[in-house]
XYZ file of C-alpha atoms in Angstrom:
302
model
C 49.936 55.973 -31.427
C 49.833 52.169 -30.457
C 48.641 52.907 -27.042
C 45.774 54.665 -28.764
C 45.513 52.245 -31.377
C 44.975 49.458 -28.791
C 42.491 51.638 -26.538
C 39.814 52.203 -29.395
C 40.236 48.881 -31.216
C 39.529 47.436 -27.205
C 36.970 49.785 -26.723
C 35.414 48.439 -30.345
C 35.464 44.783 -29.444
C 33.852 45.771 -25.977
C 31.038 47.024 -27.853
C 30.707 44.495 -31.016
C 30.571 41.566 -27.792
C 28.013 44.323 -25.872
C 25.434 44.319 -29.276
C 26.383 40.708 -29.924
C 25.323 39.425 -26.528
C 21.867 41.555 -26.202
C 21.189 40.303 -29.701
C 21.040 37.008 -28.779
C 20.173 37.151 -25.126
C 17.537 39.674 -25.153
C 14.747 37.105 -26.551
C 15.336 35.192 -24.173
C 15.199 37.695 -20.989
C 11.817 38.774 -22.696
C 10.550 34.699 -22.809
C 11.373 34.623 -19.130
C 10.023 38.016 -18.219
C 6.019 37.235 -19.824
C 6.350 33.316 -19.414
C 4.329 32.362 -16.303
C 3.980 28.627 -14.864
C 1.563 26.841 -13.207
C 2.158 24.196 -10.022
C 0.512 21.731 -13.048
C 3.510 22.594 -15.752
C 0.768 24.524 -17.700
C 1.185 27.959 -19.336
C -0.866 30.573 -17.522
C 0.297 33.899 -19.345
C 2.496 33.859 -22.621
C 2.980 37.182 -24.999
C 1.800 36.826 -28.208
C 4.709 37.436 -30.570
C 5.695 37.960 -34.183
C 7.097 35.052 -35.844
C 10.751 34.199 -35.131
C 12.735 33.088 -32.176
C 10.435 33.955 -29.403
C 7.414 32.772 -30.921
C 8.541 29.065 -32.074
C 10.466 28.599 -28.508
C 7.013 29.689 -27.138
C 4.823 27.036 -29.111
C 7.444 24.299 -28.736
C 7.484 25.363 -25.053
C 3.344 24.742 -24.864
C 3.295 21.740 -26.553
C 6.014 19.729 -24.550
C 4.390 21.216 -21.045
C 0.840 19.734 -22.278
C 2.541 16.703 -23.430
C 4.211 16.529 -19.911
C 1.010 16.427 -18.258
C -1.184 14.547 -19.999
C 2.003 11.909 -19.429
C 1.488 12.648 -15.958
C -2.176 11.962 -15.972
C -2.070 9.248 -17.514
C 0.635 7.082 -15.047
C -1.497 8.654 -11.896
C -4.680 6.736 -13.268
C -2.538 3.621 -14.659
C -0.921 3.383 -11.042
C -4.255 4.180 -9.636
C -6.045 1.425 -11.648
C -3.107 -1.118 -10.883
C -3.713 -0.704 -7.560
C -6.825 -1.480 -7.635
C -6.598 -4.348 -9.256
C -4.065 -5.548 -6.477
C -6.507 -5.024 -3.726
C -9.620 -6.960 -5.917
C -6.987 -9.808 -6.299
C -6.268 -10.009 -2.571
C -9.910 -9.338 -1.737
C -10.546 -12.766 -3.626
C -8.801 -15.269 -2.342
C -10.904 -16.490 0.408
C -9.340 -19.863 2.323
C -10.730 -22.549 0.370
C -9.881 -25.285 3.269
C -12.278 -23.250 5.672
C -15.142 -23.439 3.101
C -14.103 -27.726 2.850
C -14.061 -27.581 6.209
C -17.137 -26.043 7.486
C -19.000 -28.019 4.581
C -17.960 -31.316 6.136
C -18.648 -30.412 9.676
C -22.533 -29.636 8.127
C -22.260 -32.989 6.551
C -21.502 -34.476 9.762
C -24.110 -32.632 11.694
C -26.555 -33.920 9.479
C -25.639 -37.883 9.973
C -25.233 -37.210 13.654
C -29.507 -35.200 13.119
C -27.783 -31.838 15.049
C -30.269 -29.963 13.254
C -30.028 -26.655 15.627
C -26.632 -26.726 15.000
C -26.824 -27.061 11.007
C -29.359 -23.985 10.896
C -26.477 -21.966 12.979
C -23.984 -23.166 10.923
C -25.037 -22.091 7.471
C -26.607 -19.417 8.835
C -23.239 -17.891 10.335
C -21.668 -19.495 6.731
C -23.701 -17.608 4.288
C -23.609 -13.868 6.459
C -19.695 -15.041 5.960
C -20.047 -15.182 2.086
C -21.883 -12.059 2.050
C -19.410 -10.618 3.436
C -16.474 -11.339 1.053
C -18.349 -10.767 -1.836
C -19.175 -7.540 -0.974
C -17.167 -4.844 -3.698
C -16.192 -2.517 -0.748
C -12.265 -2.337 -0.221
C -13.447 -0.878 3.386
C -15.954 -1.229 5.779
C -16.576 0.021 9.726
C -14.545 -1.505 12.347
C -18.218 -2.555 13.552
C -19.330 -4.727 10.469
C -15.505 -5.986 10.694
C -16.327 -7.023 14.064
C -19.324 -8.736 13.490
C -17.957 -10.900 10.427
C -15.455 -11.809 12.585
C -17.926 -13.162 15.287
C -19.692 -15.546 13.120
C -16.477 -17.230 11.950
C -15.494 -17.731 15.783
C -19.058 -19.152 16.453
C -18.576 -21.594 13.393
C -15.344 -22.126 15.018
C -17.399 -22.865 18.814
C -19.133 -25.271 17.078
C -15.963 -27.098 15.316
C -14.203 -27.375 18.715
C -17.048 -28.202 21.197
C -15.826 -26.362 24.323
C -12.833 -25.940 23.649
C -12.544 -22.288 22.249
C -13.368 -19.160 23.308
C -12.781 -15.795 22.025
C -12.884 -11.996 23.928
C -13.085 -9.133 21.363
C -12.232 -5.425 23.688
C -12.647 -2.447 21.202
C -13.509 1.138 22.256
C -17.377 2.074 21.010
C -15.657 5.002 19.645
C -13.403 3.389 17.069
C -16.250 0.776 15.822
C -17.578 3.491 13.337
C -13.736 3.935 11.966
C -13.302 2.316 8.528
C -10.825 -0.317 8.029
C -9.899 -2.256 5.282
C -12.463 -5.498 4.723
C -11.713 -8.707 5.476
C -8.556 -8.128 7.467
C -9.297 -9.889 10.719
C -10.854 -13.180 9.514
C -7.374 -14.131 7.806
C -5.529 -13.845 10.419
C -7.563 -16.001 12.951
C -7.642 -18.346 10.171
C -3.928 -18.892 10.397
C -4.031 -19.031 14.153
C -6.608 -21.557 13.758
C -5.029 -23.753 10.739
C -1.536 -23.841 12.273
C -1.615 -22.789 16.078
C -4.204 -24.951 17.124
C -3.984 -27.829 15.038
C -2.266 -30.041 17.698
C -3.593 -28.288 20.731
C -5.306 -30.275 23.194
C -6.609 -28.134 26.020
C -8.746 -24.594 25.639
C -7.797 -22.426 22.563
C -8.563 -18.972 23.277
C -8.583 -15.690 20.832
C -8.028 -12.389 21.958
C -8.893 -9.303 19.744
C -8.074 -5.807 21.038
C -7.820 -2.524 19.603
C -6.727 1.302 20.977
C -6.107 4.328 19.471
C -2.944 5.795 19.509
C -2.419 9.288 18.307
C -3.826 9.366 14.682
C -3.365 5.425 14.357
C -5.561 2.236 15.204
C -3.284 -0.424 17.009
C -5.298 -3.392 16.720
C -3.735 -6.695 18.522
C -4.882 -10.347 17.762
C -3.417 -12.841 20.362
C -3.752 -16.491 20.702
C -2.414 -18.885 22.639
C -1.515 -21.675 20.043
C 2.123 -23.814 19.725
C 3.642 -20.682 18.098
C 5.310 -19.985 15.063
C 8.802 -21.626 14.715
C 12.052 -18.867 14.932
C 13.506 -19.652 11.221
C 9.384 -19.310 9.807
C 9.309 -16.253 11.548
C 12.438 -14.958 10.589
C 11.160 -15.743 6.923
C 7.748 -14.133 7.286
C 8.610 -11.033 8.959
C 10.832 -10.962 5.937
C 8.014 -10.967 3.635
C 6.034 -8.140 5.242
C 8.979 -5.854 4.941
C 9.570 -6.142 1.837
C 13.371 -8.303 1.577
C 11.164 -10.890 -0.149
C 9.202 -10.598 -3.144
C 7.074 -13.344 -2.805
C 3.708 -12.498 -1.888
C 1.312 -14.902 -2.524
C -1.308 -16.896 -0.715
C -3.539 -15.439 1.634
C -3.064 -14.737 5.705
C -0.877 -12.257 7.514
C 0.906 -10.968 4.100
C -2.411 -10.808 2.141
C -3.724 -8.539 4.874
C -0.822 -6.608 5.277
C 0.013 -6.021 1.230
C -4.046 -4.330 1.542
C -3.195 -1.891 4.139
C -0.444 -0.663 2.569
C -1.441 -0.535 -0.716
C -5.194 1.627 0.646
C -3.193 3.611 2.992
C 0.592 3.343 2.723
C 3.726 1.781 3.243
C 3.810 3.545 6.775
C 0.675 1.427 7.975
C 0.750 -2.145 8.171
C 1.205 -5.748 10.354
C 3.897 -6.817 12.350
C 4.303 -10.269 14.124
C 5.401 -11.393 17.615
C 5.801 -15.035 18.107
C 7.200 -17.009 21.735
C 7.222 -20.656 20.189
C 5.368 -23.642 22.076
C 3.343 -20.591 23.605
C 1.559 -17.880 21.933
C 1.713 -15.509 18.734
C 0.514 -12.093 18.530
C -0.373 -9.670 15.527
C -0.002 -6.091 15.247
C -2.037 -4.154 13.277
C -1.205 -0.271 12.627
C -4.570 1.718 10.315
C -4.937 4.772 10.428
C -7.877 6.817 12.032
C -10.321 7.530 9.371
C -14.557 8.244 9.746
C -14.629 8.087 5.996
C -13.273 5.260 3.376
C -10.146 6.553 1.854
C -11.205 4.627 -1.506
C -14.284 7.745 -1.703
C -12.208 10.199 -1.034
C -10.410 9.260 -3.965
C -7.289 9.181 -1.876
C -4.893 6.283 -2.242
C -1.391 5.567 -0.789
C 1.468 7.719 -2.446
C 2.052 6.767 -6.149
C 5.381 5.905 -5.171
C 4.587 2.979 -2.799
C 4.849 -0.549 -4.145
């Protein structure tokens, strides 16, 4: 009798735990079963139920997945907009001892009645200008180029025979965009702190190749070098150890490539002091400006 007892009053809490757990599971297996989502977070199919369980778990359910991505929306434009603002910021800050500087070499011309020379000069000044105030974040490696050469003839003219410059780039890659303004900079620095004591010839050397789906672009000169503890310091900088920033140069440049294409793309600097400092430049291969594609760098990149 107590055997039997046992069996049936087992048997009944076997099915009481049976009706139990279908009562409360089954709305949920049914949720699961019609509830389809989208890569987006959206709701693409949802059954249409009577009130109770089911249907408040399925409105809740809608409203925090359009909540979620209008959240979502909203950082990817606030990121993209912040960026953007970076790259204007950097974009501005043109070397205001160049301007000083080429402005009192004009002065000079004009006492000393070099009038050939003063027409070059603000004629290579003001294509200059044009040039950095245009809105473009990128241009083509050719109108790169050719900003670039009118800052190294202003620069002819400052050093009377003793510069010179060689630019080798492929025809192919000169209709490649790149982002504005990123060679002048860095010849700027050369000249402001390579050069400043040098006596004999000062040469520049820009080169660029293609390698894979990447531009490696190289700007060499042959100035005193950059000291091992200011190099050690700077190559800090560009990788990131260091959070300060500012000023233009080599880190303006390189904080614009990374921030138009990504943290994969940048500069990195070579330096033998007392003889020569060279600048590597990775971009990568691109026919068409990333900034109309609409493409950026990965959200996630500083």
């Amino acid at each position: 009798s107590t055997i039997v007892v046992a069996f049936f009053g087992l048997f009944a809490v076997l099915i009481a735990s049976y009706v139990l757990s279908r009562r409360i599971g089954r709305p949920i297996e049914e949720l699961l079963k019609y509830i389809k989502i989208n890569s987006y977070g959206e709701i693409t199919q949802m059954p249409k139920a009577e009130e109770g369980d089911i249907e408040k778990i399925r409105r809740t359910f809608e409203n925090m997945t359009r909540d979620l991505r209008k959240n979502i929306e909203s950082n990817y434009e606030m990121q993209l907009k912040l960026k953007e603002i970076k790259i204007n910021v950097y974009e501005s800050q043109m070397n205001p001892h160049f301007l000083f500087n080429t402005l009192y070499m004009i002065q000079m011309m004009n006492v000393l009645g070099e009038r050939d020379n003063i027409a070059t000069m603000t004629n290579r000044l003001g294509k200059l200008l044009r040039f950095n105030l245009d809105s473009r974040s990128e241009v083509k490696m050719s109108e790169e180029i050719e900003n670039v050469k009118n800052y190294l003839n202003i620069m002819e003219l400052r050093f009377k025979g003793r510069f010179n410059y060689k630019i080798m780039i492929p025809p192919e890659l000169m209709d490649c965009y790149t982002v504005k303004f990123m060679l002048q900079p860095l010849i700027e620095n050369a000249v402001s702190h390579g050069f400043v004591h040098k006596r004999d010839m000062c040469e520049i050397v820009i080169m660029a190749q293609q390698v894979g789906d990447e531009i490696a672009v190289v700007v060499k000169d042959n100035g005193q070098g950059i000291e091992p503890e200011h190099l050690k310091k700077l190559k800090k900088r560009l990788s990131g150890e260091e959070n300060d920033i500012g000023g233009i140069g080599i880190v303006n440049v390189h904080e614009r490539i990374k921030l138009l294409y990504g943290s994969q793309y940048g500069i990195d600097i070579f330096s033998d002091y007392t003889k020569n400092t060279n600048v590597l430049i990775h971009i990568p291969v691109s026919k068409t400006p990333k900034t109309e594609e609409g493409k950026y760098a990965k959200i996630s990149d500083s």
